[in-house]
Every structure is written in structure tokens, then in C-alpha cells.
Short mmCIF file of C-alpha atoms in Angstrom, two decimals:
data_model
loop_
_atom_site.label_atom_id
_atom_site.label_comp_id
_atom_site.label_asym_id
_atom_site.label_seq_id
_atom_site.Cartn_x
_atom_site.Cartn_y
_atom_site.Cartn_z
CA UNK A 23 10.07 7.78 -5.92
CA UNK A 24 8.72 10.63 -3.95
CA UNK A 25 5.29 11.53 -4.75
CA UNK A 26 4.28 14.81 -6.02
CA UNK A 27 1.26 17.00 -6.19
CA UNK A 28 0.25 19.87 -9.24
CA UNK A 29 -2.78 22.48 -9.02
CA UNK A 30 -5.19 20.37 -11.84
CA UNK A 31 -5.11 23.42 -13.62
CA UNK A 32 -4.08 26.96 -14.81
CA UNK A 33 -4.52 29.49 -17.02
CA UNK A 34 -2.08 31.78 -18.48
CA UNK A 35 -2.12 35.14 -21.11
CA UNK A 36 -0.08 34.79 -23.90
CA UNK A 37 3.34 36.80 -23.73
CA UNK A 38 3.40 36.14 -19.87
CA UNK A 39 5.05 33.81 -17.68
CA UNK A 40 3.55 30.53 -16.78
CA UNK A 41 4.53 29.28 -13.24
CA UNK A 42 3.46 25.71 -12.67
CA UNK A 43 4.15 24.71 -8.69
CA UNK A 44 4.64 21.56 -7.82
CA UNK A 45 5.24 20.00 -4.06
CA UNK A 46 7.51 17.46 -3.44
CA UNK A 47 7.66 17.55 0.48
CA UNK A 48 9.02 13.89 0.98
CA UNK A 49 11.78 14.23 -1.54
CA UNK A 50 15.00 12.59 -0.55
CA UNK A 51 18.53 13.72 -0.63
CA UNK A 52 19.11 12.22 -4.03
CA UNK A 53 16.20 12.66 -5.99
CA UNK A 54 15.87 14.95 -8.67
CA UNK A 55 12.95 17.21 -10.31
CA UNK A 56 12.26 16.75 -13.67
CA UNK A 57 8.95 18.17 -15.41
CA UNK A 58 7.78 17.10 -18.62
CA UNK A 59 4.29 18.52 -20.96
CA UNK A 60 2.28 16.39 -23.34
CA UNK A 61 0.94 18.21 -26.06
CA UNK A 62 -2.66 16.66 -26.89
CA UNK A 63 -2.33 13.64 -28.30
CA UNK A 64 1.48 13.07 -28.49
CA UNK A 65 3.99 11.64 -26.20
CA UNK A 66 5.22 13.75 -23.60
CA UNK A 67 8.23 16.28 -23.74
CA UNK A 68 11.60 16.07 -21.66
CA UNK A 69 11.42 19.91 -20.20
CA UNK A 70 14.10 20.40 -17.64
CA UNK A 71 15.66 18.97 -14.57
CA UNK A 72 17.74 19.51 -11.53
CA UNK A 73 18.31 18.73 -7.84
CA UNK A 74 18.87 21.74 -5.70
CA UNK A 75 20.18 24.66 -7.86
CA UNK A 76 17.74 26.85 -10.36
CA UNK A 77 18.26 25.39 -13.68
CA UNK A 78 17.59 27.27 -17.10
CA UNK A 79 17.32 26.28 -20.00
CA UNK A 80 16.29 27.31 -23.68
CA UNK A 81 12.13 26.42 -22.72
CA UNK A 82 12.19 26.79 -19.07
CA UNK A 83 13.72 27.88 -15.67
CA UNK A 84 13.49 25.42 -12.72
CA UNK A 85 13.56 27.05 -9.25
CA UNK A 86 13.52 24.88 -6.57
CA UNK A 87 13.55 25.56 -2.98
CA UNK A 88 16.01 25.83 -0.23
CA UNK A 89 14.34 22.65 1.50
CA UNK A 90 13.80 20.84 -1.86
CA UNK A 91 10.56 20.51 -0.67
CA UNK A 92 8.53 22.62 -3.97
CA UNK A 93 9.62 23.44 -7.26
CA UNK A 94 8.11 26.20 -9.88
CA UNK A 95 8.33 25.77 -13.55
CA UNK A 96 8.44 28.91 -15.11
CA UNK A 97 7.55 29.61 -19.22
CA UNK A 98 8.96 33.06 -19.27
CA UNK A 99 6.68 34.32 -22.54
CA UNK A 100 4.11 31.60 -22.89
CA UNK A 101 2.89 31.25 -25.91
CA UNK A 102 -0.43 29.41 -27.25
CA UNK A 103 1.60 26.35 -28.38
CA UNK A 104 2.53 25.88 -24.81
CA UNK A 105 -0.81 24.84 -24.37
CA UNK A 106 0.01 21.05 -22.80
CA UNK A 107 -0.14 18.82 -19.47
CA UNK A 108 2.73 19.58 -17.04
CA UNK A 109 4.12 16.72 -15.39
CA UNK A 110 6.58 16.95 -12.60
CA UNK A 111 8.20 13.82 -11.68
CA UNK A 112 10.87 13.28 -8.52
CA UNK A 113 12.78 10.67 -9.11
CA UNK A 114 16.86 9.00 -8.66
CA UNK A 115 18.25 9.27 -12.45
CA UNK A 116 20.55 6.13 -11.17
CA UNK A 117 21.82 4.76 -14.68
CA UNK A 118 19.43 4.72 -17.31
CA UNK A 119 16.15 3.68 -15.12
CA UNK A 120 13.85 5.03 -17.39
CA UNK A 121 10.85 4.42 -14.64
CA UNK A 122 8.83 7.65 -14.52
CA UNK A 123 5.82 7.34 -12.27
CA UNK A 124 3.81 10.28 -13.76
CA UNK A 125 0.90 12.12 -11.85
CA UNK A 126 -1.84 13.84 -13.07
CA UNK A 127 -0.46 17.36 -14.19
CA UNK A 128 -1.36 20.38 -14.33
CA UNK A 129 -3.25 21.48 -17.76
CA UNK A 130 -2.20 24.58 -18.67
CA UNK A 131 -4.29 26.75 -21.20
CA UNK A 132 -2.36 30.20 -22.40
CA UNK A 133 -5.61 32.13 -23.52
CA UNK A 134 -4.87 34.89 -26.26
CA UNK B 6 19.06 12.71 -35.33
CA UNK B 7 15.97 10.96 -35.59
CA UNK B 8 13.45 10.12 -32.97
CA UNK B 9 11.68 7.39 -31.01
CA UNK B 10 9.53 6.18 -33.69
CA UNK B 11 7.00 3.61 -32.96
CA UNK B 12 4.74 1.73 -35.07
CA UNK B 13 2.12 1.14 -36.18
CA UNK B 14 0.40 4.88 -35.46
CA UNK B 15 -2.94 3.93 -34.89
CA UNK B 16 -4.41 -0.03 -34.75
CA UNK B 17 -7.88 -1.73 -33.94
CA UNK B 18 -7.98 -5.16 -32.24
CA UNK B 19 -10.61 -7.38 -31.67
CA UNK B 20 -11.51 -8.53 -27.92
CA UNK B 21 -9.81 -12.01 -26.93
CA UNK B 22 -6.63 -11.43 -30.16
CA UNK B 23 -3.07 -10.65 -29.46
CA UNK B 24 -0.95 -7.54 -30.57
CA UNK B 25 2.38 -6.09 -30.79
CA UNK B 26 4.19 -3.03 -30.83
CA UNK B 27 7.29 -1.92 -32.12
CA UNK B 28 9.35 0.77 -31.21
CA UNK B 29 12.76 2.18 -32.24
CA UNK B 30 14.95 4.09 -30.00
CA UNK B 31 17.27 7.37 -31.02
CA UNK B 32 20.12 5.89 -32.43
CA UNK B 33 22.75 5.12 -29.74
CA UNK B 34 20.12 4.68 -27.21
CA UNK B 35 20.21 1.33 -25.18
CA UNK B 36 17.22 1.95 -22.61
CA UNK B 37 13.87 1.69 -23.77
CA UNK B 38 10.78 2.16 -21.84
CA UNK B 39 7.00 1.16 -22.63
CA UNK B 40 4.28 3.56 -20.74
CA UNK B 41 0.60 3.09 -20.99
CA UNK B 42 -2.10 6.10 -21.04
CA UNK B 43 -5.35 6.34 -20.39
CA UNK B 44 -8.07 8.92 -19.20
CA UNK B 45 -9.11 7.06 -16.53
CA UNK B 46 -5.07 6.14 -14.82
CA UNK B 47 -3.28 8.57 -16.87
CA UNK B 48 0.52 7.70 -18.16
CA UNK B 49 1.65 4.36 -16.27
CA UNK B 50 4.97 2.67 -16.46
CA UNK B 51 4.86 -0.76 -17.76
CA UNK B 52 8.39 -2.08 -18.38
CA UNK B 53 12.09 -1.01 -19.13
CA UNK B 54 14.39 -3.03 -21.18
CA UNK B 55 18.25 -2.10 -21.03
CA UNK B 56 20.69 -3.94 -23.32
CA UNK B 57 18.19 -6.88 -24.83
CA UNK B 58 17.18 -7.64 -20.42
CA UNK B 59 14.08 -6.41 -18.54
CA UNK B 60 15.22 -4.38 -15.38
CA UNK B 61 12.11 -2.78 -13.99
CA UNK B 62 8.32 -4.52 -14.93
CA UNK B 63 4.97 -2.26 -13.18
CA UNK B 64 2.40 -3.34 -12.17
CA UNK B 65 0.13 -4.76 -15.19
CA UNK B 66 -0.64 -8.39 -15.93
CA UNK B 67 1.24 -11.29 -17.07
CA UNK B 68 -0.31 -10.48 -20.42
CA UNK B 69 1.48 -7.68 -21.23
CA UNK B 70 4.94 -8.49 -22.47
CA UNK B 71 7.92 -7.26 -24.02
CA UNK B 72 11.42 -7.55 -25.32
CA UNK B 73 14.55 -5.76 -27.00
CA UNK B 74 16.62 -7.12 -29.58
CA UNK B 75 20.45 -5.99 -30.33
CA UNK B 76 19.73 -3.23 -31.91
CA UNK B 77 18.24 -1.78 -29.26
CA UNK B 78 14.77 -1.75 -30.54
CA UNK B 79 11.84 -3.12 -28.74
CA UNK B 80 8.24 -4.99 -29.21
CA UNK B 81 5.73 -4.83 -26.48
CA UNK B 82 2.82 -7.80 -26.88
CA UNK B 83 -0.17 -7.86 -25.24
CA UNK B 84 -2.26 -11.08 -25.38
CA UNK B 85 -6.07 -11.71 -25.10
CA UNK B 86 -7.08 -8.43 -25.63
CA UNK B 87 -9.71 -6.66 -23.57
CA UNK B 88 -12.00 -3.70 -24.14
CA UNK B 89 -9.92 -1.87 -21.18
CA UNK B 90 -6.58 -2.34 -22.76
CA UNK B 91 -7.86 0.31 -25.60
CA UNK B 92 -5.26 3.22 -24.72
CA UNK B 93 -1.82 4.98 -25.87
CA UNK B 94 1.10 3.28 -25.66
CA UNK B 95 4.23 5.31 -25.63
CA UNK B 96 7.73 4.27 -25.52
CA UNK B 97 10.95 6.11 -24.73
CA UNK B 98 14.38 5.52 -25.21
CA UNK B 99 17.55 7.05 -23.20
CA UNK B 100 21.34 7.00 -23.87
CA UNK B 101 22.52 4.92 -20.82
CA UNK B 102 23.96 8.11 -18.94
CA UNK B 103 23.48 8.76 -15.84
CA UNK B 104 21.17 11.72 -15.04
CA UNK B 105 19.92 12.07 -18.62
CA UNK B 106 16.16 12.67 -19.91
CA UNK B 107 13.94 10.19 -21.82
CA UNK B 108 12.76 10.65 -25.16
CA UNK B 109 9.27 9.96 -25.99
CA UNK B 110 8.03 8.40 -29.71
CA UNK B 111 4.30 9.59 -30.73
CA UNK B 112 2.64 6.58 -29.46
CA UNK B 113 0.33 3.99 -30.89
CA UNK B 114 -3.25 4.28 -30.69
CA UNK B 115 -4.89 1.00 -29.97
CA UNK B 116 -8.64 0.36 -29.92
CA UNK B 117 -9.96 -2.65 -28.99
CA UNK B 118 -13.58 -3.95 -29.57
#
């Protein structure tokens, strides 16, 4: 799996849109992006996912670049419960290979 | 639907005994993963069990261990406990699709001393 690399941290204001980078510049042709957050303390949270085209769902919008080479994960309104660690994770979703090789995130703090 | 639940929440383990962990997958679900977390290495894969057979081990020791019954459910063991194996170990089960996400249970807290 292609390795990946996240700012440590960020901070966000509540209301606004979080935008979590992550850089992915030895990607291959059939790897995919998926992020996942851990909330202190519990196990971590499927997010979103995709392989070339922006992908939105009902938490997040995925915009990944023409190259494939970086990917932003944007919290439209953050809110303080999206307090967490962001993990993005590039890997080939070939059956059910359920091998994530996590990083160290970014920690994102939405401040009040 | 219910979750990945694993159990037991929270256990403490003396140096040099054995434990296991149980997990059970979303109903339906036929892959199950084991992950272990730490502050020092963060979340690291241990091993994947699909339909009752291992198909993907990391790197860890011969003394972790794990297996899946029929019903899709799955133990992890870890023998001859050491201080450094104190940590949260999450599982996660996924459908079998292709292209799908995992789901992650709440983990068990082990502490051993």
C-alpha cells in the first residue's frame, strides 16, 4: 500500500470547514483513498472513499487530485464532536482485505 | 443492525498469563480484522480472518494468535503476556464486497502488569 503523509495537526472554528490534506504521491493506478477519525478512546470511523472522482457524502467531501497524487477531506460545518484523529489510508479494496496500514493522523481540534 | 461488538471492554492480565479476545462481526459480515493500538506505534494490523481461514498475518510474534469460527465471529489469543502488550485491541468486520469499508467494534482495553 502506498504510504501517506498528514500535517500532525490542525485546528478548526466551529461552524467552518475542516480541510485535512493528505499526500499520497506514490499511489498506484488502482489504489483508492479512504480516510477514517477515531474519536478518543473508541475504534475508528469508516469516513469516505474514492479513487479519482470527488466523492460526497452525508459527513464529508473527498477531493482528490488530477494526478491522484493528494487528497483533502473536507467537514463542511465542523462541529466540536468532530473533534477526532484523521486517518487517510491508500490502499487496493481487492475483495474483502481488510488490511489497513494506518499512519499517524492528523488531530483535529474544532475550538468554539 | 448491530455493530462489531467485542468483549470483554476493559481486562487486566498478569505478566507471563495468556488471554483472549472475542469479537463479533455485523451480521452478514464474513471478514474480520484484529488491529492493535498503542501511543507509542499507533493502530497496527495484526491479522484478517475470511470465512473461518487466516489470509493476511502482520508483523507481530508467534504469540499472538487468532481464529474465526462459522459464524463468522473471531477470538484473538495472546500468550505469555508482557508489560508491552498493554494496548487497544480493535477488531473490524466487512461484508465480503469488493470496495466496501470496515467497521470498527469499541475495542478492548488490556493492561498488563
Amino acid at each position: 500500500d502506498a504510504k501517506t503523509t498528514q500535517p500532525p495537526s490542525m485546528d478548526c472554528a466551529e461552524g467552518r470547514a475542516a480541510n485535512l490534506p493528505c499526500n499520497h504521491s506514490t499511489i498506484s493506478g488502482n489504489e483508492y483513498v479512504y480516510w477514517y477519525r477515531q474519536i478518543h478512546s473508541q475504534g475508528p470511523q469508516y469516513i469516505i472513499h474514492g479513487l479519482k472522482n470527488n466523492e460526497t457524502n452525508e459527513m464529508a467531501s473527498l477531493i482528490i487530485t488530477e494526478d491522484r497524487k493528494s487528497s483533502t477531506l473536507i467537514l463542511p460545518h465542523a462541529t466540536l464532536r468532530d473533534t477526532a484523529v484523521y486517518y487517510c489510508i491508500v490502499r487496493v479494496p481487492e475483495y474483502n482485505n481488510n488490511d489497513m496500514r494506518f499512519g499517524a493522523g492528523t488531530r483535529l481540534t474544532v475550538k468554539p | 443492525k448491530a455493530g462489531v461488538t467485542q468483549t470483554p471492554r476493559y481486562l487486566i492480565k498478569t505478566r507471563g498469563q495468556q488471554v483472549t479476545l472475542s469479537c463479533s462481526p455485523i451480521s452478514g459480515h464474513r471478514s474480520v480484522s484484529w488491529y492493535q493500538q498503542t501511543p507509542g506505534q499507533g493502530l497496527q494490523f495484526l491479522f484478517e480472518y475470511f470465512s473461518e481461514t487466516q489470509r493476511n498475518k502482520g508483523n507481530f510474534p508467534g504469540r499472538f494468535s487468532g481464529r474465526q469460527f462459522s459464524n463468522s465471529r473471531s477470538e484473538m489469543n495472546v500468550s505469555t503476556l508482557e508489560l508491552g502488550d498493554s494496548a487497544l485491541y480493535l477488531c473490524a468486520s466487512s461484508s465480503g464486497q469488493v470496495n466496501t469499508e470496515a467497521f470498527f467494534g469499541q475495542g478492548t482495553r488490556l493492561t498488563v502488569v
